Tab-separated table of C-alpha atoms and ligand atoms in Angstrom:
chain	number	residue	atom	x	y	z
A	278	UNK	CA	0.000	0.000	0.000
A	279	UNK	CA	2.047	3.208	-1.134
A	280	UNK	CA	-0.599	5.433	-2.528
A	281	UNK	CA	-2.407	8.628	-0.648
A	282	UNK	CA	-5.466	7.596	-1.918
A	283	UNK	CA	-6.317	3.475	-1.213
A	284	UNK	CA	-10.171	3.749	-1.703
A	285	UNK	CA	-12.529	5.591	-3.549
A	286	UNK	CA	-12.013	8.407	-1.318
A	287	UNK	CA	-9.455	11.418	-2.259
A	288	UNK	CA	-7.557	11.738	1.556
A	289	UNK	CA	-4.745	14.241	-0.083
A	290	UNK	CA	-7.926	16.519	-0.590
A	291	UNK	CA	-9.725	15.781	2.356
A	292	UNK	CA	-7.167	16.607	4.778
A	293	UNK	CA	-7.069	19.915	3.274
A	294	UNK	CA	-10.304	20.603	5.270
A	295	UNK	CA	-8.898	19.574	8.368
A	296	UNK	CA	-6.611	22.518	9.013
A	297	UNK	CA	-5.419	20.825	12.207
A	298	UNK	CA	-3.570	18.446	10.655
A	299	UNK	CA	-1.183	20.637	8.562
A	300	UNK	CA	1.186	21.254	11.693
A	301	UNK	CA	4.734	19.652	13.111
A	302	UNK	CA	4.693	18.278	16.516
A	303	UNK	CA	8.318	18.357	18.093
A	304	UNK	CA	9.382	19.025	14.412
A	305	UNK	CA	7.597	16.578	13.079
A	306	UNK	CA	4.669	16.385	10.534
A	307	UNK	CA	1.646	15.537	13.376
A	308	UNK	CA	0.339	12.161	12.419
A	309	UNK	CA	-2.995	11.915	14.352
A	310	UNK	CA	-3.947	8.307	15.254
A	311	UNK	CA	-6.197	9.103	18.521
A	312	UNK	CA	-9.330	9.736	16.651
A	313	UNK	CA	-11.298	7.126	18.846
A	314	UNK	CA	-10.864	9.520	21.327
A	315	UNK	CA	-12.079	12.671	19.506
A	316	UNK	CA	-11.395	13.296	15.695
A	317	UNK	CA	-10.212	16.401	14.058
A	318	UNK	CA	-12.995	19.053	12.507
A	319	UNK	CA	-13.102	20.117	9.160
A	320	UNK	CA	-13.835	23.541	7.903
A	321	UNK	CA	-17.450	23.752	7.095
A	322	UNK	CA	-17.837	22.769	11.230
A	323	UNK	CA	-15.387	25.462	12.395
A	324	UNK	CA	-17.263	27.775	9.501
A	325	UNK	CA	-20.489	26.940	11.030
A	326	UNK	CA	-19.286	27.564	14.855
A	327	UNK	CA	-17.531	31.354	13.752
A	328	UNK	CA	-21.314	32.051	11.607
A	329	UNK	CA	-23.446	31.082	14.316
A	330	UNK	CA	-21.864	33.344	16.877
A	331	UNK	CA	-20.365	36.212	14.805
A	332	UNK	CA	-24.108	36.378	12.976
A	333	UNK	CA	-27.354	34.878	14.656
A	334	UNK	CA	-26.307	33.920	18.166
A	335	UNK	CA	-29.655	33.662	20.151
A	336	UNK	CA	-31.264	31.344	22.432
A	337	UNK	CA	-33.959	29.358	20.568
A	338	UNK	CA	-37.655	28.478	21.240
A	339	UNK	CA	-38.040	31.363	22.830
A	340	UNK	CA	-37.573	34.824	21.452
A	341	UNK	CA	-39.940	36.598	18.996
A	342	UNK	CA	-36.838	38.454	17.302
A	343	UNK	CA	-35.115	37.258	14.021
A	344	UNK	CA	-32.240	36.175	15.348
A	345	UNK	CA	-33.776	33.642	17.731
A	346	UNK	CA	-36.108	32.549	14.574
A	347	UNK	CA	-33.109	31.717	12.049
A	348	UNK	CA	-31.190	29.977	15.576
A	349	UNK	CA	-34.074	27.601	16.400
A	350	UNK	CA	-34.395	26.772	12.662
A	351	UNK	CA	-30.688	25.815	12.160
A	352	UNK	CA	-30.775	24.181	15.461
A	353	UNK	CA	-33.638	22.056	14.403
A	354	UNK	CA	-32.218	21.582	11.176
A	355	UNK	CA	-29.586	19.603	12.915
A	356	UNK	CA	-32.265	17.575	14.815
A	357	UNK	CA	-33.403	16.376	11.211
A	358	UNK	CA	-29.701	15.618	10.119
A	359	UNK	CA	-29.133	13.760	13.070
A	360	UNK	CA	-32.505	11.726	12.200
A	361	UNK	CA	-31.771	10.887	8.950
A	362	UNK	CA	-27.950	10.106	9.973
A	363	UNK	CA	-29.531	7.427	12.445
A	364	UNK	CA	-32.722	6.342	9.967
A	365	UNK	CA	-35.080	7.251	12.917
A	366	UNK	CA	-38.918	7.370	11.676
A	367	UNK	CA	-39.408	11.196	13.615
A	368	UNK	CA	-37.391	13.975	15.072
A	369	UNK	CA	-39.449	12.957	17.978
A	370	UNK	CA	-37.395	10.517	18.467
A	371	UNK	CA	-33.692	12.362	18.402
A	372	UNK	CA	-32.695	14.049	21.306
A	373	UNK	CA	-29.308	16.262	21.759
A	374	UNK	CA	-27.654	15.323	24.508
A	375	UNK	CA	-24.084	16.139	25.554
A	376	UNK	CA	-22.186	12.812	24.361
A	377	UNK	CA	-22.604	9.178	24.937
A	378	UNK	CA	-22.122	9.640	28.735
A	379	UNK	CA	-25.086	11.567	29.335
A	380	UNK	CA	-27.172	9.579	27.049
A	381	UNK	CA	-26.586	6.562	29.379
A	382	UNK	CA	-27.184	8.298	32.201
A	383	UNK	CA	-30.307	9.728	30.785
A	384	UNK	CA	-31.657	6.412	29.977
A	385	UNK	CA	-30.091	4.379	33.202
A	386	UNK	CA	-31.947	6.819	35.242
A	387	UNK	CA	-35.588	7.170	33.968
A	388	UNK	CA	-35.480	3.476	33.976
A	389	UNK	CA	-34.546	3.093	37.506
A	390	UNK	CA	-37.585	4.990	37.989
A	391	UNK	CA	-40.229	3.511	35.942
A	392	UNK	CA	-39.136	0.351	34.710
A	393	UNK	CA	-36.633	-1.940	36.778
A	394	UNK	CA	-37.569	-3.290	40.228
A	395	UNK	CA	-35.506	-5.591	42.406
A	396	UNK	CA	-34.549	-8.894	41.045
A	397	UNK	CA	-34.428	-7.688	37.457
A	398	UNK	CA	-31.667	-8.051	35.773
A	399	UNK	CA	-29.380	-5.488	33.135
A	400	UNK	CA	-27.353	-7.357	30.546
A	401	UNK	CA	-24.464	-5.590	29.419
A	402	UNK	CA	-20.997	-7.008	28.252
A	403	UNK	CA	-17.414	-7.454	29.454
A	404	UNK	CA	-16.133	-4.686	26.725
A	405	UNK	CA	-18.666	-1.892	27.884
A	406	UNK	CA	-16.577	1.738	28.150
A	407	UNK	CA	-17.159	2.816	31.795
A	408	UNK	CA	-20.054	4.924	30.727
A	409	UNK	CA	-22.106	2.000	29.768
A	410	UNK	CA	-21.134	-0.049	32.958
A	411	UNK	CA	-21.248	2.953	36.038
A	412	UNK	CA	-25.184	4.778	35.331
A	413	UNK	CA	-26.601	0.653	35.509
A	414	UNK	CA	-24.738	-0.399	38.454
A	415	UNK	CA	-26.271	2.933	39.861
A	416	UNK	CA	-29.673	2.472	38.475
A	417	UNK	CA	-28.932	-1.282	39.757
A	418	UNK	CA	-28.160	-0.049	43.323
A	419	UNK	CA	-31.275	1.977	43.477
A	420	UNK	CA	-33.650	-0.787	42.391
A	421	UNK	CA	-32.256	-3.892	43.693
A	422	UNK	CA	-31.852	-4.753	39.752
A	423	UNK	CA	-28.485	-7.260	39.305
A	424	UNK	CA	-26.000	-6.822	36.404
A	425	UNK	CA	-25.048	-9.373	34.407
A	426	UNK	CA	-22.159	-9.607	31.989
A	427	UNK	CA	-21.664	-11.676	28.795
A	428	UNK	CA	-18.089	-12.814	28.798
A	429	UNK	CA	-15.484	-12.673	25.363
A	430	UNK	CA	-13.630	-15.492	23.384
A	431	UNK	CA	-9.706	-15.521	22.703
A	432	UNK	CA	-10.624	-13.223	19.627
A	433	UNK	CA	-12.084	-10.272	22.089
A	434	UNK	CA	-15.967	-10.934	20.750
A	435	UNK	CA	-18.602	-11.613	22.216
A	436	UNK	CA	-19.257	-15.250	23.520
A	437	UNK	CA	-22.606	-15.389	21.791
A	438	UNK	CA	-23.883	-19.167	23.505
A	439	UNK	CA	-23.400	-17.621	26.756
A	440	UNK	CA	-25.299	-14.082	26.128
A	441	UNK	CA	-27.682	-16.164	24.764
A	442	UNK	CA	-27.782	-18.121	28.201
A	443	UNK	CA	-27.953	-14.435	30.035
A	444	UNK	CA	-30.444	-12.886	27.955
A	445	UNK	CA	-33.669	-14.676	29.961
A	446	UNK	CA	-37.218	-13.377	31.347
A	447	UNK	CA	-35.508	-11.588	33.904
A	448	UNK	CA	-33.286	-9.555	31.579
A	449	UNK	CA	-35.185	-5.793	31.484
A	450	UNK	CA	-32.569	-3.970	29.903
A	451	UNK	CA	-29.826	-5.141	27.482
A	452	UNK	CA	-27.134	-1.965	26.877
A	453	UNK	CA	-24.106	-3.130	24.480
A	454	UNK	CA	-21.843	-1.178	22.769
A	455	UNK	CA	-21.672	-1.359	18.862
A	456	UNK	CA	-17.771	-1.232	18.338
A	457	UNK	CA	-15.519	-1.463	21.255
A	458	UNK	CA	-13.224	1.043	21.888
A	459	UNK	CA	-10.632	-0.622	23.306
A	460	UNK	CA	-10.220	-4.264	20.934
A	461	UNK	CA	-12.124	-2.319	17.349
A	462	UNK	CA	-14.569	-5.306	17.722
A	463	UNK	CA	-17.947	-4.873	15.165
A	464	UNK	CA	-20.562	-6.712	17.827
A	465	UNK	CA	-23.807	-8.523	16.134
A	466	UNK	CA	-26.023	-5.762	18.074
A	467	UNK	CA	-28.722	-6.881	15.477
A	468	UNK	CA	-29.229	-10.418	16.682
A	469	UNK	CA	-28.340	-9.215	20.594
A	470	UNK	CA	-31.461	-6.643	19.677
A	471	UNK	CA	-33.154	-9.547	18.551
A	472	UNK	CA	-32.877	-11.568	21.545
A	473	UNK	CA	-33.415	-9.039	23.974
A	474	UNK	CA	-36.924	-8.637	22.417
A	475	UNK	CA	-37.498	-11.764	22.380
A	476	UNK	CA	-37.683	-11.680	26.642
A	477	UNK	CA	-39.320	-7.901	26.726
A	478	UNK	CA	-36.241	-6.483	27.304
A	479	UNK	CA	-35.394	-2.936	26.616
A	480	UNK	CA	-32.258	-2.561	24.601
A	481	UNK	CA	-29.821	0.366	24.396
A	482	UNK	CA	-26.557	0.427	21.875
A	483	UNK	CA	-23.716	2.775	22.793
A	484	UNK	CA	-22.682	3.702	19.279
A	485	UNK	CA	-19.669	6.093	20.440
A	486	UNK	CA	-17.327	4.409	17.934
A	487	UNK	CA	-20.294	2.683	15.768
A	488	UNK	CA	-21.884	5.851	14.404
A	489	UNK	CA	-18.535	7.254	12.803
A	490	UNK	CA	-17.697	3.720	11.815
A	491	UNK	CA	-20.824	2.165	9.994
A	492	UNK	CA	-23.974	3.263	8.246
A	493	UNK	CA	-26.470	3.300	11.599
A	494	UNK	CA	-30.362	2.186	11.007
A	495	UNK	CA	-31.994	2.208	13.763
A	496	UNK	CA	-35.439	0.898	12.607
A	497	UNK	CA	-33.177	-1.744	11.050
A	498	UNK	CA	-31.613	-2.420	14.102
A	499	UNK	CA	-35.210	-2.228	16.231
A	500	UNK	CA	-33.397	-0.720	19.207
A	501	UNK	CA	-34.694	1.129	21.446
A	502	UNK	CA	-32.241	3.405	22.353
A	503	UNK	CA	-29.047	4.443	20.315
A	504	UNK	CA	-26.164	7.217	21.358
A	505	UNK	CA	-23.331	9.132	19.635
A	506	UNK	CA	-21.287	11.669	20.623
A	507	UNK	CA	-20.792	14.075	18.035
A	508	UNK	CA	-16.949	14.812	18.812
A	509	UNK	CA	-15.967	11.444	17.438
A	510	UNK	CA	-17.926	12.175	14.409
A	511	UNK	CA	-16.237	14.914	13.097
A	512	UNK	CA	-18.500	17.866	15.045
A	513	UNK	CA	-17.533	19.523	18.334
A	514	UNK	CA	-17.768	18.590	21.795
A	515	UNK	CA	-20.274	18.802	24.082
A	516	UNK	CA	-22.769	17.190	21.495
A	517	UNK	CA	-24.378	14.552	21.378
A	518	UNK	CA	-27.697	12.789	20.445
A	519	UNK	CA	-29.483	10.354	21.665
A	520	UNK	CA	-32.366	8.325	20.327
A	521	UNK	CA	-35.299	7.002	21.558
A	522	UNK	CA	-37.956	4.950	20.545
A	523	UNK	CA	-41.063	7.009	20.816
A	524	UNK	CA	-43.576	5.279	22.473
A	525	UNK	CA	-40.834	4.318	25.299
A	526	UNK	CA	-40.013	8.003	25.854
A	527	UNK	CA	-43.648	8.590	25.772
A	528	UNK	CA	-43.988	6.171	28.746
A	529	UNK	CA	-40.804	7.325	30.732
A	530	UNK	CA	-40.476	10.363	32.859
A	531	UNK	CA	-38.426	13.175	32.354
A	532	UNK	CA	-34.791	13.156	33.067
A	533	UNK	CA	-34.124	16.790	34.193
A	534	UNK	CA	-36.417	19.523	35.109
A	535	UNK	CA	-36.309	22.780	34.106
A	536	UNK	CA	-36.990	25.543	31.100
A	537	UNK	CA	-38.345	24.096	27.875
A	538	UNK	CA	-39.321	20.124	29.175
A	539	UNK	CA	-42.652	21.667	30.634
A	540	UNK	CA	-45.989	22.576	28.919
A	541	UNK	CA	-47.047	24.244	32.095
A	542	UNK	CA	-46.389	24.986	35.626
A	543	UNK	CA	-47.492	25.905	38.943
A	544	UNK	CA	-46.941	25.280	42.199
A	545	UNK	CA	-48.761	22.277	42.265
A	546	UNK	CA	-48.141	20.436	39.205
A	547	UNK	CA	-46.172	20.660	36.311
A	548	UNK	CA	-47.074	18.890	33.082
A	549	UNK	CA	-44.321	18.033	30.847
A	550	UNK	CA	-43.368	19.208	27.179
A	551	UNK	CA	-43.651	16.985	24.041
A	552	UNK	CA	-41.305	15.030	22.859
A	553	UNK	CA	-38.386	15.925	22.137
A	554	UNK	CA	-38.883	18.339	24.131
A	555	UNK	CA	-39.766	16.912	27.359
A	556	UNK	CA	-35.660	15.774	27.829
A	557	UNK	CA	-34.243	19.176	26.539
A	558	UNK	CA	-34.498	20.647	29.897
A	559	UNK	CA	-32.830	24.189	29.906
A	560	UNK	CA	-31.017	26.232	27.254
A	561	UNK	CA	-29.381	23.749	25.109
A	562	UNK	CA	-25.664	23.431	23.681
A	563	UNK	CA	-27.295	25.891	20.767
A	564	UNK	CA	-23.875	26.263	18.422
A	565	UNK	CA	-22.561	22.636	18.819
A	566	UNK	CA	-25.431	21.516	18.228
A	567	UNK	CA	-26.023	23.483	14.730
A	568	UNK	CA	-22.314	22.317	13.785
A	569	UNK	CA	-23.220	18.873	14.053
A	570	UNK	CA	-25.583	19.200	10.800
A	571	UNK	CA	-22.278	19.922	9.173
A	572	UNK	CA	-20.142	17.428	10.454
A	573	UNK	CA	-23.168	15.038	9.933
A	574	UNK	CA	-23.384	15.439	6.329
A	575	UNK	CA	-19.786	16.007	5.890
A	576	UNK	CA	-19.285	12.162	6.867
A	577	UNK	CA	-22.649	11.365	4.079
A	578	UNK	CA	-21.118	13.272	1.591
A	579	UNK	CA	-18.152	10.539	1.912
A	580	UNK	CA	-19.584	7.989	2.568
A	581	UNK	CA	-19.613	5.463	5.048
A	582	UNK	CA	-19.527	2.979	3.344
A	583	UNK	CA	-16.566	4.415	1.694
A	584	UNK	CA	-14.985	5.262	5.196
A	585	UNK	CA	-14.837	2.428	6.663
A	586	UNK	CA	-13.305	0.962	3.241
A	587	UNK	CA	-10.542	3.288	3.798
A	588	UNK	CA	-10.127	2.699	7.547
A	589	UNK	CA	-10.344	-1.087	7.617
A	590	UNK	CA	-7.233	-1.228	4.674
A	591	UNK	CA	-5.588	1.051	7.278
A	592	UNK	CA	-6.008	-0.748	9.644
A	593	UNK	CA	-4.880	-4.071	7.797
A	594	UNK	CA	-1.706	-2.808	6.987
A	595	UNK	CA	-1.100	-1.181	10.428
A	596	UNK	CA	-1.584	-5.048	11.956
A	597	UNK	CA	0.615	-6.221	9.250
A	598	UNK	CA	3.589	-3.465	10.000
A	599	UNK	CA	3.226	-3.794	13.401
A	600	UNK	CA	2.726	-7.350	14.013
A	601	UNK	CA	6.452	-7.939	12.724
A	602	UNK	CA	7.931	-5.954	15.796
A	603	UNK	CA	9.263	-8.649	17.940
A	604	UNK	CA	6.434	-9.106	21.298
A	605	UNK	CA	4.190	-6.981	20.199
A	606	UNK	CA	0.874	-8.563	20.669
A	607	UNK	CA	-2.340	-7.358	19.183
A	608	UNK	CA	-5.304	-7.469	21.534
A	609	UNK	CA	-8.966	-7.758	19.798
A	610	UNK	CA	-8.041	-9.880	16.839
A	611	UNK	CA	-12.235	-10.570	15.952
A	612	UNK	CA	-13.335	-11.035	12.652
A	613	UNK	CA	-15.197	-8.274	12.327
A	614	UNK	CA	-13.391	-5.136	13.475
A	615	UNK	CA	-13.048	-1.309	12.705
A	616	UNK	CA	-9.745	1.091	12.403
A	617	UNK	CA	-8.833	0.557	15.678
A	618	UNK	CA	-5.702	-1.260	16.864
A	619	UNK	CA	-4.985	-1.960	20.258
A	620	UNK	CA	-1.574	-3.852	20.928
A	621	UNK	CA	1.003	-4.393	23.896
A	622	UNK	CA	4.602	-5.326	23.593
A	623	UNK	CA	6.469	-7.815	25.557
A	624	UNK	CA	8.934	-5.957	28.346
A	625	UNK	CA	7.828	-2.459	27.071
A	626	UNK	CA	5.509	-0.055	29.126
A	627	UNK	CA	2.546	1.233	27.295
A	628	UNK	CA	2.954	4.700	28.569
A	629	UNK	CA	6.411	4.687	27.549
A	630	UNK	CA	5.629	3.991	23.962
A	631	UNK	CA	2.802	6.751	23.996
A	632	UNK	CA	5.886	9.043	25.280
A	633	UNK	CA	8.513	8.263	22.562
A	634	UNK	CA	6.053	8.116	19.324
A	635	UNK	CA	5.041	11.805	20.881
A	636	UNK	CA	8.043	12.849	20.475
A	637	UNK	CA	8.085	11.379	16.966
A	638	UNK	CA	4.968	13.442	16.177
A	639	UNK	CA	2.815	10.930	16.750
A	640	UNK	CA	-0.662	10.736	18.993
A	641	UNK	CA	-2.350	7.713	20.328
A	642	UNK	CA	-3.650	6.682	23.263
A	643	UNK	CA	-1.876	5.231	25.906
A	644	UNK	CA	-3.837	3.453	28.989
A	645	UNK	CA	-6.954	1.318	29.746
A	646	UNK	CA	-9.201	3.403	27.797
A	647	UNK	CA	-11.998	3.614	30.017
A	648	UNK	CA	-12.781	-0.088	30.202
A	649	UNK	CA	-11.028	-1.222	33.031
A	650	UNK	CA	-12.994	-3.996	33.915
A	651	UNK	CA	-11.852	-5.329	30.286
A	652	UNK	CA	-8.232	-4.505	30.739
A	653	UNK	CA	-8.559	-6.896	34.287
A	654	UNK	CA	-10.520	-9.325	32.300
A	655	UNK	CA	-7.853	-9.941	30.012
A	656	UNK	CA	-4.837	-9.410	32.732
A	657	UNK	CA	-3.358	-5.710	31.463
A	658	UNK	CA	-3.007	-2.882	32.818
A	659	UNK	CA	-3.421	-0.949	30.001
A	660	UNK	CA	-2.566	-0.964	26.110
A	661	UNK	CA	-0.945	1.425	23.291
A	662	UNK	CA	-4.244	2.002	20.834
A	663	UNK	CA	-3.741	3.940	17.248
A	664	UNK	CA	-7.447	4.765	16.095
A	665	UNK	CA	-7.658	5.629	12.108
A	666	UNK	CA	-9.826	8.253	10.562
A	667	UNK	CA	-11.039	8.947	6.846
A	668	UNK	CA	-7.879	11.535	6.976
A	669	UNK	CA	-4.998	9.258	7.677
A	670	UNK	CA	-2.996	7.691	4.985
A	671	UNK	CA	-1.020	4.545	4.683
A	672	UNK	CA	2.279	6.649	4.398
A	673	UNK	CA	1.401	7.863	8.317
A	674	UNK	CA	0.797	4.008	9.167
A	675	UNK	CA	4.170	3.260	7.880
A	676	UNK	CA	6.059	6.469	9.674
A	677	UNK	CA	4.197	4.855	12.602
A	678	UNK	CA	5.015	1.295	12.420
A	679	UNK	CA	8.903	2.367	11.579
A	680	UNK	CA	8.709	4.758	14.863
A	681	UNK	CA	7.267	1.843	16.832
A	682	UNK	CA	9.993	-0.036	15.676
A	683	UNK	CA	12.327	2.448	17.099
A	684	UNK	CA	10.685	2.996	20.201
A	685	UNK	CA	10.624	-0.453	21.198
A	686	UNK	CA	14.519	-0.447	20.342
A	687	UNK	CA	15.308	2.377	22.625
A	688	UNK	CA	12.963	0.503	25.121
A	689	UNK	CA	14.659	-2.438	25.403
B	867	LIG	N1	-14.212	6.838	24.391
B	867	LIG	C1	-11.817	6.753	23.956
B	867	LIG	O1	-10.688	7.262	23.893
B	867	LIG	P1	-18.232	10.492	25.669
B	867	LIG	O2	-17.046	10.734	26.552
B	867	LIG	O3	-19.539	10.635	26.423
B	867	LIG	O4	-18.193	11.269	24.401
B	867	LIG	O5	-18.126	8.975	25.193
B	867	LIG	C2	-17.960	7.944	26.110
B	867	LIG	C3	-17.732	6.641	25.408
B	867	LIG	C4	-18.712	5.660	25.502
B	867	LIG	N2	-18.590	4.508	24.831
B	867	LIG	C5	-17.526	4.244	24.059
B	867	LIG	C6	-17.457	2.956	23.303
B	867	LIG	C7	-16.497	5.184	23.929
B	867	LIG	O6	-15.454	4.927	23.146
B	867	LIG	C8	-16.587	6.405	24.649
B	867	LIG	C9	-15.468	7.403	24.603
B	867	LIG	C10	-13.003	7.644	24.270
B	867	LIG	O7	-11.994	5.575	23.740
B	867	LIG	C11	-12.741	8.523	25.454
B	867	LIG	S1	-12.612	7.629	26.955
């Protein structure tokens, strides 16, 4: 693989938008593998941040003026990206949230209030990020509910004949994520869905890493809750969105109280918004939220199909570099994985390696990634993890595989 371009998809050109990128790091071209963490923004997001606040910043829903008018429409303009991005059948259904994290939380918590009871049980899985393991042990330690955990095989995938065995009547709630973030693992969230229905189960997908990764459906996927967070999609921070399948939400109550979620109040009684409304509670992340339209159709302008073409090939010949470095060991070797490649290496230091390839200009991520309970599982104490993006090019996977090489030579 020698060429900038190894799919259909012109990267040379593309990482022109992504003025980031075009910078040295301790005088060295930056090569940006971390993008499971957060990717880099292109233009037309940064364009749509500087426009929103340099011309119509205003709080929306609210005002009679212009500018709040042309701020509630792009804002709900982003609402109706962010449905068609996930295939949901209304914008009832999408709610902004701030990332994954609060989306779990969100859901974790109404549930604890009007849908697990002691002795229920919440099926999630051994390669859950600590956002989709800590709201369910709380909602589990208000309601008595019990968590239960489907185990992995060698290859870091699920161990489908014993989820199967977990998912039973008592399951209530089934929250998996869609690609792990730690192994790059593609989980079968269709069939899990599938089961989970099967026993009346609610289901939840945390689709941090799956919604930049693969084409989402969620009618396809007949889930009833799905998350993103839009920073790992190509928009800003503090954005997120949630959905929700509407006659659930209907049923639930409302997360937080505040401006906006209510139809009326008085001192008595309040009576709540309508959906979407009803979890919006409060004056919203307005300009993040607006940028994620961009970012949104930025990645269906591409492609995802396209994408993850581009990032799986990357990732194919980063195992194949890398896997001739003498004790290095990949970790998450299933058969069905996305651009991300977590590895360790025999008598070297994870943290050590993140150090040295920093100093080579390189970023990844060093650590347990926020799934601890994995890293025990499989007896680490962390890993090195380079994370690909529609911007990186095989040239940057062979700088990086030659600077591993080095690394682990000054390391040892
Ligand atoms: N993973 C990583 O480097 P937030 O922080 O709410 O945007 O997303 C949380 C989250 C939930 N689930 C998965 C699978 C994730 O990967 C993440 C975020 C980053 O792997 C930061 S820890």
């Amino acid at each position: 693989m020698s060429s900038l371009t190894s799919s259909s998809i012109d990267v040379r050109a593309l990482r022109e938008e992504f003025p980031v990128l075009h910078q040295q790091i301790n005088g060295k071209p930056l090569i940006y593998f971390d993008n499971a963490a957060t990717s880099q923004k292109p233009r037309v997001v940064i364009e749509a941040l500087k426009q929103y606040y340099e011309q119509y910043n205003s709080n929306i829903h609210r005002g009679a003026h212009h500018l709040a008018a042309k701020a509630t429409e792009a804002y709900e303009q982003s609402r109706e990206a962010a449905r068609r991005f996930l295939n949901a059948s209304s914008i009832e259904e999408v709610l902004f949230v701030r990332g994954v994290t609060e989306a779990v939380n969100l859901v974790a918590d109404c549930l604890s209030r009007a849908w697990l009871q002691a002795g229920d049980e919440v099926v999630i899985s051994t390669m859950e990020h600590h956002s989709n393991i800590v709201p369910w042990q709380m909602a589990c330690e208000r309601t008595g509910a019990v968590l239960k955990v489907i185990p992995l095989n060698d290859l870091g995938e699920l161990d489908m004949a014993q989820a199967e065995a977990l998912i039973t009547p008592r399951t209530k709630v089934l929250s998996v994520v869609h690609i792990s973030n730690a192994l790059g693992t593609i989980n079968p969230v269709k069939e899990l869905v599938r089961k989970a229905k099967a026993v009346g189960a609610l289901t939840f997908i945390d689709g941090a890493q799956g919604a930049v990764h693969l084409p989402v459906d969620v009618q396809g996927l007949d889930c009833d809750f799905y998350a993103f967070s839009g920073h790992k999609v190509y928009a800003p921070t503090g954005i997120g969105v949630l959905y929700g399948r509407r006659s659930v939400l209907e049923k639930l109550p409302p997360y937080h109280g505040g401006g906006e979620m209510i139809k009326e109040v008085t001192f008595e009684k309040t009576t709540y918004n309508d959906l979407p409304f009803k979890y919006e509670a409060g004056t919203p992340n307005i300009a993040d939220a607006i940028a994620l339209r961009y970012a949104l159709e930025f990645v269906e302008q591409i492609g995802k199909e396209a994408m993850l073409r581009h990032e799986q090939a990357l990732l194919t010949y980063a195992t194949d570099l890398v896997s001739r470095i003498d004790g290095l060991q990949v970790i998450g070797q299933a058969k069905e994985k996305a651009g991300i490649l977590s590895f360790v290496i025999e008598g070297v230091h994870h943290h050590d390696v993140g150090v040295l390839l920093d100093n080579m200009g390189i970023a990844i991520r060093t650590g347990h990634h926020c799934t601890q309970p994995l890293m025990r599982y499989l007896g680490l104490e962390g890993t090195s993890r380079a994370s690909f993006a529609v911007y990186n090019t095989p040239e940057e996977v062979e700088r990086f595989a030659e600077a591993l090489q080095k690394a682990v030579n000054m390391l040892r």
